[in-house]
Every structure is written in structure tokens, then in C-alpha cells.
PDB file of C-alpha atoms and ligand atoms in Angstrom:
ATOM      1  CA  MET A   1      -0.026  -0.073   0.034  1.00  0.00           C
ATOM      2  CA  LYS A   2       1.056   3.611  -0.610  1.00  0.00           C
ATOM      3  CA  ARG A   3       1.532   5.731   2.476  1.00  0.00           C
ATOM      4  CA  ILE A   4       1.319   9.543   2.813  1.00  0.00           C
ATOM      5  CA  ALA A   5       1.830  11.837   5.844  1.00  0.00           C
ATOM      6  CA  THR A   6      -0.310  14.827   6.154  1.00  0.00           C
ATOM      7  CA  ILE A   7       0.423  17.780   8.525  1.00  0.00           C
ATOM      8  CA  GLN A   8      -2.352  20.117   9.579  1.00  0.00           C
ATOM      9  CA  ASP A   9      -4.693  20.754  12.418  1.00  0.00           C
ATOM     10  CA  ILE A  10      -7.745  18.865  13.860  1.00  0.00           C
ATOM     11  CA  SER A  11     -10.749  21.144  13.845  1.00  0.00           C
ATOM     12  CA  CYS A  12     -13.158  18.935  15.892  1.00  0.00           C
ATOM     13  CA  ILE A  13     -16.175  20.492  14.051  1.00  0.00           C
ATOM     14  CA  GLY A  14     -15.714  22.239  10.745  1.00  0.00           C
ATOM     15  CA  LYS A  15     -14.958  19.615   8.102  1.00  0.00           C
ATOM     16  CA  CYS A  16     -11.476  21.038   7.127  1.00  0.00           C
ATOM     17  CA  SER A  17      -7.903  19.997   7.383  1.00  0.00           C
ATOM     18  CA  LEU A  18      -7.370  16.479   9.006  1.00  0.00           C
ATOM     19  CA  THR A  19     -11.047  15.635   9.202  1.00  0.00           C
ATOM     20  CA  VAL A  20     -11.206  16.099   5.411  1.00  0.00           C
ATOM     21  CA  ALA A  21      -7.763  14.794   4.402  1.00  0.00           C
ATOM     22  CA  LEU A  22      -7.943  11.593   6.454  1.00  0.00           C
ATOM     23  CA  PRO A  23     -11.240  10.257   5.077  1.00  0.00           C
ATOM     24  CA  ILE A  24     -10.705  11.382   1.468  1.00  0.00           C
ATOM     25  CA  ILE A  25      -7.144   9.955   1.164  1.00  0.00           C
ATOM     26  CA  SER A  26      -7.832   6.736   3.143  1.00  0.00           C
ATOM     27  CA  ALA A  27     -11.084   6.108   1.049  1.00  0.00           C
ATOM     28  CA  THR A  28      -8.896   5.950  -2.114  1.00  0.00           C
ATOM     29  CA  GLY A  29      -6.864   3.191  -0.722  1.00  0.00           C
ATOM     30  CA  ILE A  30      -3.841   5.028   0.713  1.00  0.00           C
ATOM     31  CA  GLU A  31      -2.585   4.684   4.288  1.00  0.00           C
ATOM     32  CA  THR A  32      -2.842   8.191   5.735  1.00  0.00           C
ATOM     33  CA  ALA A  33      -0.475   9.027   8.567  1.00  0.00           C
ATOM     34  CA  ILE A  34      -1.240  12.295  10.338  1.00  0.00           C
ATOM     35  CA  VAL A  35       0.674  14.906  12.282  1.00  0.00           C
ATOM     36  CA  PRO A  36      -1.808  17.148  14.075  1.00  0.00           C
ATOM     37  CA  THR A  37      -0.439  20.629  14.500  1.00  0.00           C
ATOM     38  CA  ALA A  38      -3.164  21.857  16.827  1.00  0.00           C
ATOM     39  CA  VAL A  39      -6.563  20.842  18.146  1.00  0.00           C
ATOM     40  CA  LEU A  40      -9.361  23.373  17.844  1.00  0.00           C
ATOM     41  CA  SER A  41     -13.080  22.958  18.964  1.00  0.00           C
ATOM     42  CA  THR A  42     -14.060  24.300  15.569  1.00  0.00           C
ATOM     43  CA  HIS A  43     -12.288  25.913  12.655  1.00  0.00           C
ATOM     44  CA  THR A  44     -11.498  29.611  13.038  1.00  0.00           C
ATOM     45  CA  GLN A  45     -14.481  30.913  11.140  1.00  0.00           C
ATOM     46  CA  PHE A  46     -16.508  30.332  14.292  1.00  0.00           C
ATOM     47  CA  SER A  47     -16.040  32.649  17.184  1.00  0.00           C
ATOM     48  CA  GLY A  48     -14.826  31.392  20.696  1.00  0.00           C
ATOM     49  CA  PHE A  49     -13.028  28.313  19.441  1.00  0.00           C
ATOM     50  CA  THR A  50     -10.522  26.607  21.665  1.00  0.00           C
ATOM     51  CA  PHE A  51      -6.890  26.223  20.399  1.00  0.00           C
ATOM     52  CA  ARG A  52      -4.446  23.707  21.794  1.00  0.00           C
ATOM     53  CA  ASP A  53      -1.051  24.232  20.178  1.00  0.00           C
ATOM     54  CA  LEU A  54       0.803  20.938  19.449  1.00  0.00           C
ATOM     55  CA  THR A  55       4.100  22.471  18.188  1.00  0.00           C
ATOM     56  CA  ASP A  56       6.074  20.804  21.041  1.00  0.00           C
ATOM     57  CA  ASP A  57       4.957  17.361  19.821  1.00  0.00           C
ATOM     58  CA  LEU A  58       5.980  17.782  16.142  1.00  0.00           C
ATOM     59  CA  GLU A  59       9.795  17.157  16.523  1.00  0.00           C
ATOM     60  CA  PRO A  60       9.367  14.070  18.895  1.00  0.00           C
ATOM     61  CA  ILE A  61       6.867  12.557  16.356  1.00  0.00           C
ATOM     62  CA  ARG A  62       9.410  13.237  13.502  1.00  0.00           C
ATOM     63  CA  ASP A  63      12.286  11.661  15.615  1.00  0.00           C
ATOM     64  CA  HIS A  64      10.213   8.574  16.429  1.00  0.00           C
ATOM     65  CA  TRP A  65       9.160   8.067  12.846  1.00  0.00           C
ATOM     66  CA  LYS A  66      12.821   8.393  11.811  1.00  0.00           C
ATOM     67  CA  LYS A  67      13.946   5.814  14.340  1.00  0.00           C
ATOM     68  CA  GLU A  68      11.244   3.406  13.075  1.00  0.00           C
ATOM     69  CA  GLY A  69      12.366   3.990   9.553  1.00  0.00           C
ATOM     70  CA  PHE A  70       8.990   5.070   8.062  1.00  0.00           C
ATOM     71  CA  LYS A  71       8.849   5.992   4.390  1.00  0.00           C
ATOM     72  CA  PHE A  72       6.185   8.036   2.615  1.00  0.00           C
ATOM     73  CA  ASP A  73       4.998   8.436  -1.023  1.00  0.00           C
ATOM     74  CA  ALA A  74       3.901  11.972  -0.305  1.00  0.00           C
ATOM     75  CA  LEU A  75       4.066  14.661   2.359  1.00  0.00           C
ATOM     76  CA  TYR A  76       1.120  16.968   2.309  1.00  0.00           C
ATOM     77  CA  THR A  77       0.793  20.060   4.489  1.00  0.00           C
ATOM     78  CA  GLY A  78      -2.147  22.308   5.185  1.00  0.00           C
ATOM     79  CA  TYR A  79      -3.014  24.724   7.956  1.00  0.00           C
ATOM     80  CA  LEU A  80       0.039  25.415  10.192  1.00  0.00           C
ATOM     81  CA  GLY A  81      -0.451  27.222  13.515  1.00  0.00           C
ATOM     82  CA  SER A  82       2.857  29.200  13.862  1.00  0.00           C
ATOM     83  CA  LEU A  83       6.120  30.299  12.300  1.00  0.00           C
ATOM     84  CA  ARG A  84       7.921  27.602  14.262  1.00  0.00           C
ATOM     85  CA  GLN A  85       5.591  24.903  12.804  1.00  0.00           C
ATOM     86  CA  ILE A  86       6.606  26.039   9.251  1.00  0.00           C
ATOM     87  CA  ASP A  87      10.320  25.552  10.281  1.00  0.00           C
ATOM     88  CA  ILE A  88       9.631  22.070  11.640  1.00  0.00           C
ATOM     89  CA  VAL A  89       7.720  21.013   8.620  1.00  0.00           C
ATOM     90  CA  LYS A  90      10.781  21.888   6.558  1.00  0.00           C
ATOM     91  CA  SER A  91      12.707  19.428   8.752  1.00  0.00           C
ATOM     92  CA  TYR A  92      10.040  16.714   7.907  1.00  0.00           C
ATOM     93  CA  PHE A  93      10.531  17.444   4.207  1.00  0.00           C
ATOM     94  CA  LYS A  94      14.369  16.972   4.705  1.00  0.00           C
ATOM     95  CA  GLU A  95      13.946  13.865   6.670  1.00  0.00           C
ATOM     96  CA  PHE A  96      11.214  11.992   4.667  1.00  0.00           C
ATOM     97  CA  GLY A  97      10.958  14.012   1.435  1.00  0.00           C
ATOM     98  CA  ASN A  98      13.626  12.068  -0.632  1.00  0.00           C
ATOM     99  CA  ASP A  99      13.227   8.698  -2.482  1.00  0.00           C
ATOM    100  CA  GLY A 100      10.626  10.375  -4.736  1.00  0.00           C
ATOM    101  CA  ALA A 101       8.124  11.394  -2.159  1.00  0.00           C
ATOM    102  CA  PHE A 102       5.896  14.181  -3.553  1.00  0.00           C
ATOM    103  CA  LYS A 103       5.983  17.315  -1.350  1.00  0.00           C
ATOM    104  CA  ILE A 104       2.492  19.018  -1.532  1.00  0.00           C
ATOM    105  CA  VAL A 105       1.856  22.388   0.161  1.00  0.00           C
ATOM    106  CA  ASP A 106      -1.494  23.895   0.507  1.00  0.00           C
ATOM    107  CA  PRO A 107      -0.625  27.321   2.278  1.00  0.00           C
ATOM    108  CA  ALA A 108      -4.132  27.309   3.971  1.00  0.00           C
ATOM    109  CA  MET A 109      -4.153  30.788   5.571  1.00  0.00           C
ATOM    110  CA  ALA A 110      -6.473  33.148   3.722  1.00  0.00           C
ATOM    111  CA  ASP A 111      -9.560  33.655   1.733  1.00  0.00           C
ATOM    112  CA  ASN A 112     -11.350  36.723   0.142  1.00  0.00           C
ATOM    113  CA  GLY A 113      -8.126  38.713   0.338  1.00  0.00           C
ATOM    114  CA  LYS A 114      -7.831  38.280   4.135  1.00  0.00           C
ATOM    115  CA  LEU A 115      -5.691  36.212   6.429  1.00  0.00           C
ATOM    116  CA  TYR A 116      -7.505  33.756   8.786  1.00  0.00           C
ATOM    117  CA  TYR A 117      -7.550  34.876  12.473  1.00  0.00           C
ATOM    118  CA  GLY A 118      -4.111  34.754  14.096  1.00  0.00           C
ATOM    119  CA  PHE A 119      -1.907  35.062  11.052  1.00  0.00           C
ATOM    120  CA  ASP A 120       0.127  38.142   9.895  1.00  0.00           C
ATOM    121  CA  GLU A 121       2.006  39.209   6.872  1.00  0.00           C
ATOM    122  CA  ALA A 122       5.265  37.739   8.256  1.00  0.00           C
ATOM    123  CA  PHE A 123       3.556  34.368   8.488  1.00  0.00           C
ATOM    124  CA  ALA A 124       2.359  34.629   4.889  1.00  0.00           C
ATOM    125  CA  ARG A 125       5.884  35.381   3.662  1.00  0.00           C
ATOM    126  CA  GLU A 126       7.259  32.467   5.652  1.00  0.00           C
ATOM    127  CA  MET A 127       4.627  30.128   4.085  1.00  0.00           C
ATOM    128  CA  GLY A 128       6.136  31.244   0.739  1.00  0.00           C
ATOM    129  CA  THR A 129       9.382  29.864   1.776  1.00  0.00           C
ATOM    130  CA  LEU A 130       7.734  26.477   2.583  1.00  0.00           C
ATOM    131  CA  CYS A 131       6.021  26.425  -0.791  1.00  0.00           C
ATOM    132  CA  ALA A 132       9.524  26.964  -2.267  1.00  0.00           C
ATOM    133  CA  GLU A 133      10.464  23.556  -0.883  1.00  0.00           C
ATOM    134  CA  SER A 134       7.370  21.841  -2.361  1.00  0.00           C
ATOM    135  CA  ASP A 135       6.987  19.951  -5.681  1.00  0.00           C
ATOM    136  CA  ILE A 136       3.446  21.443  -6.044  1.00  0.00           C
ATOM    137  CA  ALA A 137       2.060  24.395  -4.140  1.00  0.00           C
ATOM    138  CA  LEU A 138      -1.733  24.952  -4.142  1.00  0.00           C
ATOM    139  CA  PRO A 139      -2.563  28.564  -2.979  1.00  0.00           C
ATOM    140  CA  ASN A 140      -5.904  30.302  -3.745  1.00  0.00           C
ATOM    141  CA  ILE A 141      -5.629  33.782  -5.198  1.00  0.00           C
ATOM    142  CA  SER A 142      -5.524  35.487  -1.705  1.00  0.00           C
ATOM    143  CA  GLU A 143      -2.718  33.192  -0.510  1.00  0.00           C
ATOM    144  CA  ALA A 144      -0.704  33.724  -3.704  1.00  0.00           C
ATOM    145  CA  ALA A 145      -1.064  37.511  -3.260  1.00  0.00           C
ATOM    146  CA  LEU A 146      -0.231  37.429   0.420  1.00  0.00           C
ATOM    147  CA  MET A 147       2.958  35.231  -0.144  1.00  0.00           C
ATOM    148  CA  LEU A 148       4.021  37.814  -2.610  1.00  0.00           C
ATOM    149  CA  GLY A 149       3.116  40.907  -0.542  1.00  0.00           C
ATOM    150  CA  ILE A 150       1.132  42.320  -3.454  1.00  0.00           C
ATOM    151  CA  GLU A 151      -2.286  43.841  -3.558  1.00  0.00           C
ATOM    152  CA  TYR A 152      -5.095  41.266  -3.704  1.00  0.00           C
ATOM    153  CA  PRO A 153      -6.510  41.231  -7.305  1.00  0.00           C
ATOM    154  CA  GLY A 154      -9.909  40.041  -6.401  1.00  0.00           C
ATOM    155  CA  GLU A 155     -11.646  36.625  -7.003  1.00  0.00           C
ATOM    156  CA  GLU A 156     -12.341  37.429 -10.621  1.00  0.00           C
ATOM    157  CA  ALA A 157      -8.727  38.236 -11.474  1.00  0.00           C
ATOM    158  CA  SER A 158      -8.077  37.762 -15.199  1.00  0.00           C
ATOM    159  CA  GLU A 159      -5.967  34.925 -16.600  1.00  0.00           C
ATOM    160  CA  ASP A 160      -3.249  37.528 -17.667  1.00  0.00           C
ATOM    161  CA  THR A 161      -3.094  38.791 -14.012  1.00  0.00           C
ATOM    162  CA  LEU A 162      -2.838  35.261 -12.807  1.00  0.00           C
ATOM    163  CA  LYS A 163      -0.124  34.318 -15.199  1.00  0.00           C
ATOM    164  CA  VAL A 164       1.976  37.359 -13.932  1.00  0.00           C
ATOM    165  CA  ILE A 165       1.334  36.166 -10.396  1.00  0.00           C
ATOM    166  CA  LEU A 166       2.408  32.593 -11.191  1.00  0.00           C
ATOM    167  CA  LYS A 167       5.724  33.931 -12.636  1.00  0.00           C
ATOM    168  CA  GLN A 168       6.183  35.918  -9.545  1.00  0.00           C
ATOM    169  CA  LEU A 169       5.672  32.883  -7.411  1.00  0.00           C
ATOM    170  CA  VAL A 170       8.335  31.112  -9.376  1.00  0.00           C
ATOM    171  CA  ASN A 171      10.670  33.994  -8.740  1.00  0.00           C
ATOM    172  CA  ILE A 172      10.309  33.341  -5.035  1.00  0.00           C
ATOM    173  CA  GLY A 173      11.410  29.838  -5.573  1.00  0.00           C
ATOM    174  CA  ILE A 174       8.061  27.910  -6.014  1.00  0.00           C
ATOM    175  CA  LYS A 175       8.773  25.302  -8.826  1.00  0.00           C
ATOM    176  CA  PHE A 176       5.175  24.522  -9.639  1.00  0.00           C
ATOM    177  CA  PRO A 177       2.510  26.863  -8.318  1.00  0.00           C
ATOM    178  CA  VAL A 178      -1.194  26.066  -8.974  1.00  0.00           C
ATOM    179  CA  ILE A 179      -3.645  28.744  -8.243  1.00  0.00           C
ATOM    180  CA  THR A 180      -7.048  27.167  -7.252  1.00  0.00           C
ATOM    181  CA  GLY A 181     -10.525  28.758  -7.176  1.00  0.00           C
ATOM    182  CA  VAL A 182      -9.904  30.876 -10.270  1.00  0.00           C
ATOM    183  CA  THR A 183     -12.529  32.053 -12.851  1.00  0.00           C
ATOM    184  CA  LEU A 184     -11.132  31.561 -16.326  1.00  0.00           C
ATOM    185  CA  ALA A 185     -11.711  33.792 -19.351  1.00  0.00           C
ATOM    186  CA  ASP A 186     -14.571  31.593 -20.576  1.00  0.00           C
ATOM    187  CA  GLY A 187     -16.392  31.924 -17.256  1.00  0.00           C
ATOM    188  CA  THR A 188     -15.619  28.411 -15.920  1.00  0.00           C
ATOM    189  CA  PHE A 189     -14.185  27.828 -12.470  1.00  0.00           C
ATOM    190  CA  GLY A 190     -10.922  25.890 -11.792  1.00  0.00           C
ATOM    191  CA  PHE A 191      -7.265  26.321 -11.632  1.00  0.00           C
ATOM    192  CA  ILE A 192      -4.398  27.728 -13.462  1.00  0.00           C
ATOM    193  CA  GLY A 193      -0.707  26.782 -12.849  1.00  0.00           C
ATOM    194  CA  TYR A 194       2.725  27.093 -14.231  1.00  0.00           C
ATOM    195  CA  ASP A 195       5.237  24.298 -14.410  1.00  0.00           C
ATOM    196  CA  SER A 196       8.614  26.123 -14.368  1.00  0.00           C
ATOM    197  CA  SER A 197      10.622  22.966 -15.294  1.00  0.00           C
ATOM    198  CA  LYS A 198       8.652  22.899 -18.643  1.00  0.00           C
ATOM    199  CA  ASP A 199       7.915  26.627 -18.940  1.00  0.00           C
ATOM    200  CA  GLU A 200       4.312  25.590 -19.393  1.00  0.00           C
ATOM    201  CA  PHE A 201       1.070  27.086 -18.151  1.00  0.00           C
ATOM    202  CA  ILE A 202      -1.785  24.713 -17.428  1.00  0.00           C
ATOM    203  CA  LYS A 203      -5.383  25.359 -16.715  1.00  0.00           C
ATOM    204  CA  TYR A 204      -8.777  23.749 -16.414  1.00  0.00           C
ATOM    205  CA  GLY A 205     -12.290  24.954 -15.585  1.00  0.00           C
ATOM    206  CA  ILE A 206     -15.796  23.585 -15.305  1.00  0.00           C
ATOM    207  CA  GLU A 207     -19.131  25.136 -14.776  1.00  0.00           C
ATOM    208  CA  LYS A 208     -19.197  27.367 -11.793  1.00  0.00           C
ATOM    209  CA  VAL A 209     -21.672  26.607  -8.950  1.00  0.00           C
ATOM    210  CA  PRO A 210     -22.897  29.841  -7.398  1.00  0.00           C
ATOM    211  CA  TYR A 211     -21.992  28.923  -3.777  1.00  0.00           C
ATOM    212  CA  LYS A 212     -18.950  29.593  -1.648  1.00  0.00           C
ATOM    213  CA  SER A 213     -18.059  27.606   1.462  1.00  0.00           C
ATOM    214  CA  HIS A 214     -15.123  27.046   3.841  1.00  0.00           C
ATOM    215  CA  GLY A 215     -12.950  23.904   3.584  1.00  0.00           C
ATOM    216  CA  THR A 216     -13.066  23.606  -0.230  1.00  0.00           C
ATOM    217  CA  GLY A 217      -9.353  24.356  -0.540  1.00  0.00           C
ATOM    218  CA  ASP A 218      -8.702  21.416   1.834  1.00  0.00           C
ATOM    219  CA  VAL A 219     -11.036  19.041  -0.160  1.00  0.00           C
ATOM    220  CA  TYR A 220      -9.238  20.096  -3.193  1.00  0.00           C
ATOM    221  CA  ALA A 221      -5.723  19.508  -1.944  1.00  0.00           C
ATOM    222  CA  SER A 222      -6.802  16.225  -0.400  1.00  0.00           C
ATOM    223  CA  ALA A 223      -8.290  14.871  -3.535  1.00  0.00           C
ATOM    224  CA  PHE A 224      -5.357  16.136  -5.570  1.00  0.00           C
ATOM    225  CA  THR A 225      -2.894  14.291  -3.277  1.00  0.00           C
ATOM    226  CA  ALA A 226      -4.887  11.095  -3.247  1.00  0.00           C
ATOM    227  CA  SER A 227      -5.086  11.231  -7.147  1.00  0.00           C
ATOM    228  CA  LEU A 228      -1.441  11.842  -7.524  1.00  0.00           C
ATOM    229  CA  VAL A 229      -0.360   9.140  -5.191  1.00  0.00           C
ATOM    230  CA  ASN A 230      -2.837   6.785  -6.919  1.00  0.00           C
ATOM    231  CA  GLY A 231      -0.701   7.128 -10.072  1.00  0.00           C
ATOM    232  CA  LYS A 232      -2.433   9.944 -12.029  1.00  0.00           C
ATOM    233  CA  SER A 233      -0.249  12.667 -13.637  1.00  0.00           C
ATOM    234  CA  VAL A 234      -0.089  15.994 -11.945  1.00  0.00           C
ATOM    235  CA  TYR A 235      -2.501  17.530 -14.624  1.00  0.00           C
ATOM    236  CA  ASP A 236      -5.055  14.695 -14.360  1.00  0.00           C
ATOM    237  CA  ALA A 237      -4.799  14.829 -10.519  1.00  0.00           C
ATOM    238  CA  LEU A 238      -5.493  18.555 -10.618  1.00  0.00           C
ATOM    239  CA  VAL A 239      -8.533  17.922 -13.021  1.00  0.00           C
ATOM    240  CA  ILE A 240      -9.987  15.155 -10.772  1.00  0.00           C
ATOM    241  CA  ALA A 241      -9.586  17.248  -7.712  1.00  0.00           C
ATOM    242  CA  ALA A 242     -11.465  20.060  -9.548  1.00  0.00           C
ATOM    243  CA  ASP A 243     -14.321  17.781 -10.678  1.00  0.00           C
ATOM    244  CA  TYR A 244     -14.628  16.261  -7.221  1.00  0.00           C
ATOM    245  CA  THR A 245     -14.624  19.529  -5.355  1.00  0.00           C
ATOM    246  CA  THR A 246     -17.159  21.103  -7.622  1.00  0.00           C
ATOM    247  CA  ALA A 247     -19.357  18.088  -7.117  1.00  0.00           C
ATOM    248  CA  CYS A 248     -18.991  18.524  -3.345  1.00  0.00           C
ATOM    249  CA  ILE A 249     -19.910  22.248  -3.679  1.00  0.00           C
ATOM    250  CA  ARG A 250     -23.009  21.431  -5.992  1.00  0.00           C
ATOM    251  CA  ASN A 251     -24.162  18.721  -3.548  1.00  0.00           C
ATOM    252  CA  THR A 252     -24.067  21.205  -0.659  1.00  0.00           C
ATOM    253  CA  TYR A 253     -25.708  23.936  -2.729  1.00  0.00           C
ATOM    254  CA  ASN A 254     -28.607  21.596  -3.522  1.00  0.00           C
ATOM    255  CA  ASP A 255     -29.026  20.324  -0.002  1.00  0.00           C
ATOM    256  CA  PRO A 256     -31.814  22.276   1.867  1.00  0.00           C
ATOM    257  CA  GLU A 257     -30.357  20.925   5.217  1.00  0.00           C
ATOM    258  CA  ARG A 258     -26.725  21.967   4.464  1.00  0.00           C
ATOM    259  CA  VAL A 259     -24.532  23.351   7.248  1.00  0.00           C
ATOM    260  CA  ASN A 260     -23.105  26.799   6.524  1.00  0.00           C
ATOM    261  CA  TYR A 261     -19.473  26.018   7.660  1.00  0.00           C
ATOM    262  CA  ALA A 262     -18.353  23.192   5.192  1.00  0.00           C
ATOM    263  CA  VAL A 263     -19.200  21.205   2.152  1.00  0.00           C
ATOM    264  CA  ASN A 264     -20.847  17.732   1.815  1.00  0.00           C
ATOM    265  CA  PHE A 265     -17.628  16.072   0.711  1.00  0.00           C
ATOM    266  CA  GLU A 266     -18.556  12.663   2.308  1.00  0.00           C
ATOM    267  CA  LEU A 267     -21.492  12.233  -0.123  1.00  0.00           C
ATOM    268  CA  GLU A 268     -19.314  12.603  -3.167  1.00  0.00           C
ATOM    269  CA  ILE A 269     -16.598  10.162  -2.269  1.00  0.00           C
ATOM    270  CA  PRO A 270     -18.102   7.478  -4.525  1.00  0.00           C
ATOM    271  CA  TYR A 271     -17.775  10.027  -7.375  1.00  0.00           C
ATOM    272  CA  LEU A 272     -14.078  10.525  -6.540  1.00  0.00           C
ATOM    273  CA  LEU A 273     -13.525   6.794  -6.639  1.00  0.00           C
ATOM    274  CA  LYS A 274     -15.241   6.642  -9.946  1.00  0.00           C
ATOM    275  CA  LEU A 275     -12.952   9.393 -11.270  1.00  0.00           C
ATOM    276  CA  LEU A 276     -10.039   7.437 -10.097  1.00  0.00           C
ATOM    277  CA  GLY A 277     -11.331   4.290 -11.899  1.00  0.00           C
ATOM    278  CA  LYS A 278     -11.863   2.402  -8.539  1.00  0.00           C
TER     279      LYS A 278
HETATM  280  O1  LIG B 301      -9.885  25.239   5.666  1.00  0.00           O
HETATM  281  C1  LIG B 301      -8.757  25.782   6.041  1.00  0.00           C
HETATM  282  C2  LIG B 301      -8.653  25.800   7.513  1.00  0.00           C
HETATM  283  C3  LIG B 301      -7.958  24.897   8.238  1.00  0.00           C
HETATM  284  N1  LIG B 301      -7.852  24.832   9.542  1.00  0.00           N
HETATM  285  C4  LIG B 301      -8.364  25.783  10.393  1.00  0.00           C
HETATM  286  C5  LIG B 301      -9.156  26.784   9.752  1.00  0.00           C
HETATM  287  C6  LIG B 301      -9.264  26.859   8.337  1.00  0.00           C
HETATM  288  C7  LIG B 301     -10.091  27.895   7.711  1.00  0.00           C
HETATM  289  O2  LIG B 301     -10.656  28.768   8.289  1.00  0.00           O
HETATM  290  O3  LIG B 301      -9.680  27.754  10.470  1.00  0.00           O
HETATM  291  C8  LIG B 301      -8.187  25.823  11.763  1.00  0.00           C
END
């Protein structure tokens, strides 16, 4: 069996980070090791959430894994709680990121042009340095702009603007940035990326669902990681993740009993497996 390690928080309620990554990746037949960076009662879009920082556990977990000789097919990081955690994650990349392990960074820290509660611009810049150690980085438009320290171009930024931003991300060392949640020139919704090793832009969009929710970036990055480790090419994995995430958003949009803090990703797992030919 393939094995990945994913490093992000546990939000007990909120359907994001580990409570999304673990079920999605496991369902596709991959062993999913987790490194919880913090435990929160809910994600940070609620008020009054509890936050237990687990930074002090990260190095002992790494060292024990090293002693046991565990190997991983991918390392996938999401929401990180502090500057120190970013540094420690780099040491996980150094320790476990060779032998062909994919390093995937979702710099989950912002949306709608604004950083999530508790983050500042220094954190955003530092996240850029972690993305620079990844094979693929998956920022949304807000995160891309914040890592660069440039003005937020808006959710409807043009493809030309996004291409300039992609090149700027390469200039700060990010080999293969893929901006998610973008609206393409033909009005479809999807991603645009730039593979600097091939000097090639890639993009894909599907019909937009008029509904926005938290946690969709986490669903996207988890489905992408699962697809890649299941043997899909980077482009095919990005497309599968876009199709699956859009199905999750549509399912939620059509559900009169939906919750307002996350998407119905569970109900579309059979569709993800179908996309993967399972
Ligand atoms: O979905 C990203 C995410 C992950 N983890 C925590 C969050 C959020 C978004 O708000 O608050 C704790």
C-alpha cells in the first residue's frame, strides 16, 4: 500500500484540514499518517474556538518516525499554526521527502483577500518559503497575493493577471505553483498553474456553482494528493480534484439541510472513486 503523511490541524467541528484529508485519502486506498499541528474545537471561522497548540509534539513525532524508518510516498501540509511549525515542517521534508516522495503544500491561511484569524504578513511570507520547498504548491488567489506581498487582485482576477502572479511565485522559488478557485476567461471555474521545469502554463475549468464555502481548498488539496499518489499525472490529478470539489460544492448547494460551515464532501466520495477508476 502507498503511504502519505499529512501535517495540519484537527478542527473537531468544521470539516476541514485533517477531518477532510484523512477520510478522503484513506477512501482512495492510501494509508494516511497524520501529524496534528493543533486541536481546535471548531475551525477559526467560528468565534470562541479553543486552540491547543501541538508544536512541542512535532519534533518528537518526527524523531520517532525516523527511528522506526517509516517511508512516505507523499508529504502533504495544510493549515499550520505558527512560524515555528513552518520551520519544523521543513525538517520533515528534509527527513522524509527524498526517495521520490511528493511534497505538496497547501498554504491554507487566507480567503477573500484576508488572512485567517491569528496570522500576519510575516507568516504569509514564511509560508512562501515552505512552498518553495514543495513539488506542487496550491494557493488560492488570496494566499498567492499574500505570499508575494502584493495587492489582492480579487476573486475574478483575469488569466493574464494570474499568469503574472504565477511567474512571481516562481521568482520566490516555487517550482510549480497552481492557483485554485480561479475564474477563467470563458467563465468556468478551476485552476491555473505554471510548471517552471517545462515553462508551461496549465489550466482547467468547469461550470461554476454559485455557492462559496469554507474547507473547499482542503477538499481540493486532499483529492489532488490522493489522485497523484494513486498514479495519476499532475495535470490529471488537478482535474480530478477540480471535478470532485465542484461536485461537493454542488451537492451542498442543492441540499436544503446543508450546514453553513463546510461542504458535503462525504456524499461525493463514490464520485471521486469513480473518477479514479476504482
Ligand atoms: O480550511 C482551512 C482551515 C484549516 N484549519 C483551520 C481553519 C481553516 C479555515 O478557516 O480555520 C483551523
